[in-house]
mmCIF file of C-alpha atoms in Angstrom:
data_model
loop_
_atom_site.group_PDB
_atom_site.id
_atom_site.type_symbol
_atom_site.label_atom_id
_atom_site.label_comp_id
_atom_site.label_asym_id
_atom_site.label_seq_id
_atom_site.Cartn_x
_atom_site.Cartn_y
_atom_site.Cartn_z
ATOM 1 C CA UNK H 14 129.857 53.580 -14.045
ATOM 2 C CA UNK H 15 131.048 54.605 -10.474
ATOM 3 C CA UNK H 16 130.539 57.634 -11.277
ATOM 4 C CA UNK H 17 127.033 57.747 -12.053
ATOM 5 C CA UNK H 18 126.311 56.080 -9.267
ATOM 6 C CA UNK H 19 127.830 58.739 -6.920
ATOM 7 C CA UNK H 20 125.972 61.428 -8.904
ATOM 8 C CA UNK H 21 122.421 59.419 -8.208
ATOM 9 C CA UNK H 22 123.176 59.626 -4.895
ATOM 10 C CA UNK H 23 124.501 62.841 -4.304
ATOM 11 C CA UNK H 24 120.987 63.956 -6.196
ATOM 12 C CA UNK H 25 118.756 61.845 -3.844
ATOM 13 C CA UNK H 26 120.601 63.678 -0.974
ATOM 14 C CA UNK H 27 119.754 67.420 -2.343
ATOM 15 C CA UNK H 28 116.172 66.213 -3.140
ATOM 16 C CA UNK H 29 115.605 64.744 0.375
ATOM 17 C CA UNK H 30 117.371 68.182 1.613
ATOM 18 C CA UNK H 31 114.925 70.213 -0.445
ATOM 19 C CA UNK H 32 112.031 68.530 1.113
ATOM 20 C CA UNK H 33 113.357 68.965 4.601
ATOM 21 C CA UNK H 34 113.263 72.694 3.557
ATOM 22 C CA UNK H 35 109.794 72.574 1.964
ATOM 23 C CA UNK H 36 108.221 70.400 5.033
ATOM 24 C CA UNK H 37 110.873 72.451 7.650
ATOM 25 C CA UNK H 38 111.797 70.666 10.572
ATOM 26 C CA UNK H 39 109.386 71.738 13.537
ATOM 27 C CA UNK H 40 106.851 73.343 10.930
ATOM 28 C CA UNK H 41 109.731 75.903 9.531
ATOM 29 C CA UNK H 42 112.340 76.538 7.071
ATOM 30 C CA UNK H 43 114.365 78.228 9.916
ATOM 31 C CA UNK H 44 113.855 75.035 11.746
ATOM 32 C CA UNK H 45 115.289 73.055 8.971
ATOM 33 C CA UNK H 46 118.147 75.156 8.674
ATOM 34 C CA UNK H 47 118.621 75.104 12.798
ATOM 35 C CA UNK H 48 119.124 71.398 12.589
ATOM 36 C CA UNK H 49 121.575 71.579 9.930
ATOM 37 C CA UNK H 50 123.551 73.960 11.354
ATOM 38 C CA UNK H 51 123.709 72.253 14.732
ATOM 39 C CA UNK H 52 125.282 68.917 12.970
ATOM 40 C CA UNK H 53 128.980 68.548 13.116
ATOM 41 C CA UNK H 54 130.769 69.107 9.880
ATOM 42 C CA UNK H 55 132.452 66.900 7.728
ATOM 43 C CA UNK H 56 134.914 64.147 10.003
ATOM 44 C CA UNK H 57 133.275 65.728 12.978
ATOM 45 C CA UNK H 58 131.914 63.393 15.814
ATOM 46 C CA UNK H 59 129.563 63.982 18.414
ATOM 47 C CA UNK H 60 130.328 63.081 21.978
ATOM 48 C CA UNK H 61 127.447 61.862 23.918
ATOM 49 C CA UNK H 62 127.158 63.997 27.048
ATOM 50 C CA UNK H 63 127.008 66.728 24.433
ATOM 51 C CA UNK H 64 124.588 65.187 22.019
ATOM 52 C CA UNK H 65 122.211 64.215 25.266
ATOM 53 C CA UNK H 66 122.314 67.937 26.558
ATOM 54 C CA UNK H 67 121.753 68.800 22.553
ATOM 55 C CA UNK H 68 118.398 67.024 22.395
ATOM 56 C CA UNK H 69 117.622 68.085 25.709
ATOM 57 C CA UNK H 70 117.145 65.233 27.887
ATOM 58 C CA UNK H 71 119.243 66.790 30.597
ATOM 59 C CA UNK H 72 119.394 70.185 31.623
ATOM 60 C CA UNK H 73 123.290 71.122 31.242
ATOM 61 C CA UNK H 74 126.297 69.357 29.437
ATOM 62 C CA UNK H 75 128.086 69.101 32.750
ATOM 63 C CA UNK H 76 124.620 67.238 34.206
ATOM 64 C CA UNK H 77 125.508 64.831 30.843
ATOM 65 C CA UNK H 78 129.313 64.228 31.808
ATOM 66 C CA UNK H 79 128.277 63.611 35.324
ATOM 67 C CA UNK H 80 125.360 60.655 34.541
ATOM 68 C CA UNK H 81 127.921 59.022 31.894
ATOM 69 C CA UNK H 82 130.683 59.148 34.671
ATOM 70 C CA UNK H 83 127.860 57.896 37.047
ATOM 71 C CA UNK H 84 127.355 54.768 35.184
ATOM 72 C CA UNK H 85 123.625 56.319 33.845
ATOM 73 C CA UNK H 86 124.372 56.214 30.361
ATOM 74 C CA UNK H 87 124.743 52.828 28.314
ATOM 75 C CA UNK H 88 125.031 53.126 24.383
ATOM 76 C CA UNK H 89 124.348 49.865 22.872
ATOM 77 C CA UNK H 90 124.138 48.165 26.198
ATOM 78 C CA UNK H 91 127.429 49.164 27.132
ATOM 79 C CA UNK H 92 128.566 51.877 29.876
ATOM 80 C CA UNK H 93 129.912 54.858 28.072
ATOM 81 C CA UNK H 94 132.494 57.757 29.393
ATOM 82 C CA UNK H 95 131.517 61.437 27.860
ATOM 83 C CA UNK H 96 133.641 61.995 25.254
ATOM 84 C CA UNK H 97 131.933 58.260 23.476
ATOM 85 C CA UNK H 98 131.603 59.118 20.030
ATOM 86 C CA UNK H 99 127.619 58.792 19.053
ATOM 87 C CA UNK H 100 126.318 57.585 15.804
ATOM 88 C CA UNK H 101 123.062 57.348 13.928
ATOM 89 C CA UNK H 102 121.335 53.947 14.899
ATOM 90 C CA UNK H 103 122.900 54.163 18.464
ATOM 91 C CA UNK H 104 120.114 52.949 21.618
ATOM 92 C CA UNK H 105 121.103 55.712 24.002
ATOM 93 C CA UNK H 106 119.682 54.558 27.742
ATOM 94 C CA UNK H 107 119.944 57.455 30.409
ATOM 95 C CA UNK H 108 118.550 57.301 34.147
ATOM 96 C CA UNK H 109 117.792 60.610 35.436
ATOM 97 C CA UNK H 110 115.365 62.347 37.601
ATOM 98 C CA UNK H 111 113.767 59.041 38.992
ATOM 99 C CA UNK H 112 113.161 57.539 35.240
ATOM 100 C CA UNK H 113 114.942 55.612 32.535
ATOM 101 C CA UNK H 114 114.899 57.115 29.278
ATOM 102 C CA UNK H 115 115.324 54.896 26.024
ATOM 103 C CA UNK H 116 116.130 56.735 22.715
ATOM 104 C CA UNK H 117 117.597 56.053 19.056
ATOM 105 C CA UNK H 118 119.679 58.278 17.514
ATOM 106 C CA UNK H 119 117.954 59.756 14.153
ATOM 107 C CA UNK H 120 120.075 62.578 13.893
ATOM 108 C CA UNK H 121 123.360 63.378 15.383
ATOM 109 C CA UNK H 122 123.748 67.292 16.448
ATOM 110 C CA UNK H 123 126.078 69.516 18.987
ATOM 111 C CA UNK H 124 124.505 72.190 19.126
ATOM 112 C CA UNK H 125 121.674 72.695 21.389
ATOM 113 C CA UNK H 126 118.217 73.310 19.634
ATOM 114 C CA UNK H 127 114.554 74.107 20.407
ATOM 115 C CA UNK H 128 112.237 71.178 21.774
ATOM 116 C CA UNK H 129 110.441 70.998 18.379
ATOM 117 C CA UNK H 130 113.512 69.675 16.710
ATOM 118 C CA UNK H 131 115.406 68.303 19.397
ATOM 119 C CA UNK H 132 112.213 65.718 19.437
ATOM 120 C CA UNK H 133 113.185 65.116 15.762
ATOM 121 C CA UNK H 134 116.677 64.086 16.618
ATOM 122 C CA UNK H 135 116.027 60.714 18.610
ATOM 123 C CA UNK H 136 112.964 58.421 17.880
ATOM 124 C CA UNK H 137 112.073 57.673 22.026
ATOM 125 C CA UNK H 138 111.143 54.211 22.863
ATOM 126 C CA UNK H 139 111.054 55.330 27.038
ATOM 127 C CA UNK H 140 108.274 52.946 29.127
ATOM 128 C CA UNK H 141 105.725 55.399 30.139
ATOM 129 C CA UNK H 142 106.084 57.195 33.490
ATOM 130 C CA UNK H 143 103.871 55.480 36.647
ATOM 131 C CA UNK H 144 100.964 57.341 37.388
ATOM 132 C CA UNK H 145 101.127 60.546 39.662
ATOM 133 C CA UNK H 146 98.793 57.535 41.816
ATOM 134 C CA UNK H 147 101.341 54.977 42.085
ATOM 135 C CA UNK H 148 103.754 57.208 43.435
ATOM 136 C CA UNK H 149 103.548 57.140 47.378
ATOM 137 C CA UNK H 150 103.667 60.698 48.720
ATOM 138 C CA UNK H 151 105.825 61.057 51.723
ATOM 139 C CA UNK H 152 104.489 62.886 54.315
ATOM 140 C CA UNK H 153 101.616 65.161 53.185
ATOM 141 C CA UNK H 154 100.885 67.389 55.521
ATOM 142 C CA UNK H 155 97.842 69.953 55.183
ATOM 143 C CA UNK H 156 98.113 73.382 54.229
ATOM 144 C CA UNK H 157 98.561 75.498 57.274
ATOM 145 C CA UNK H 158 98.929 72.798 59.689
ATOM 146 C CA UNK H 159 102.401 74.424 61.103
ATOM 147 C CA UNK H 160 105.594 72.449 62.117
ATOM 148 C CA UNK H 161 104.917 68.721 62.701
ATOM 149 C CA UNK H 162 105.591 68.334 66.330
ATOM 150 C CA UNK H 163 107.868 65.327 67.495
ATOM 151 C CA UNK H 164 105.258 62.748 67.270
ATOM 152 C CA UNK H 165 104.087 63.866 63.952
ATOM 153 C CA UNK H 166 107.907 63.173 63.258
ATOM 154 C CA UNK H 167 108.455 59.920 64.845
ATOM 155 C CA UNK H 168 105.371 58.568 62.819
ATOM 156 C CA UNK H 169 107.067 60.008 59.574
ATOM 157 C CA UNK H 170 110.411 58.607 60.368
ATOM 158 C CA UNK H 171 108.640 55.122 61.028
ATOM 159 C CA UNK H 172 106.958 55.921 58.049
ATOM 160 C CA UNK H 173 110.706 55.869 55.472
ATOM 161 C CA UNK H 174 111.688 52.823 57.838
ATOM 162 C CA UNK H 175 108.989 50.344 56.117
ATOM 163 C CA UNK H 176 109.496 51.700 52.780
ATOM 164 C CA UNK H 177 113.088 51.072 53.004
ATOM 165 C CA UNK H 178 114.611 47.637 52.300
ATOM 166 C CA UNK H 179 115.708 45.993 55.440
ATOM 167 C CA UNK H 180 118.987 44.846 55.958
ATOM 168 C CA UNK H 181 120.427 41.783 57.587
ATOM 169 C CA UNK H 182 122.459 41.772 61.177
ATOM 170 C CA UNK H 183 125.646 42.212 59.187
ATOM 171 C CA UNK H 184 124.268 45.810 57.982
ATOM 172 C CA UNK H 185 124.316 44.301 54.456
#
């Protein structure tokens, strides 16, 4: 009875494989059989500096080691080192380049992969970047205006010192 129950399975698995080939990952058989390719084999983990420079939400692996030894990368809530084992299911949360980033892992792969199925590899639940208008532009000069002179950089300097937080008379 076991048996047949394992052999169910095992077809469900090369009929959901056949219509990953059919459908292709990114529009393409070859993109189907990218994304296999870049999953570890069999006993094979996935550690998640590697898996977040994989589905390219940072630029190198090295950028990935450096944000999970930073404290910028929390699986499941918790603070993770780079060599944390990822899974499928895992909330992966990564501040970088001014933004937090909020994914679910859907796929787990090492190998890095074009954007089309990279995207297909995390489902991204990220809150929506603030509008290019909301952003406060620091010191826009005009086109062809030359070097600001030393009151143009006493304004701009008085300028940082109300956007910054102020601090106490302790310096805290």
């Amino acid at each position: 009875m076991a048996s047949e129950g394992a052999d169910v399975d095992a077809d469900v698995v090369t009929d959901v494989e056949k219509d990953d080939e059919k459908k292709g990952a990114g529009g393409s058989p070859d993109a189907a059989a990218a994304a296999r390719a870049a999953g570890p084999g069999d006993g094979e983990t996935v550690r998640v500096d590697s898996w977040i420079w994989s589905v390219r939400l940072v630029k190198t692996r090295s950028m990935g080691a450096t944000a999970c030894r930073g404290g910028h990368v929390r699986v499941n809530g918790e603070r993770v080192k780079p060599a944390y084992a990822v899974r499928v299911g895992d909330e992966v949360r990564l501040r970088h380049a001014g933004r937090e980033r909020v994914v679910v892992v859907k796929r787990v792969i090492r190998k890095r992969v074009g954007p089309s199925v990279a995207v297909e590899c995390f489902v991204d639940n990220s809150p929506p970047p603030p509008p290019r208008e909301a952003v406060a532009p620091a010191g826009i000069r005009d086109r062809g205006a030359g070097r600001p002179t030393k009151r143009d950089r006493r304004e701009l300097e008085r300028l940082r010192d109300l956007s910054r937080p102020q601090s106490g008379p302790d310096g805290s």
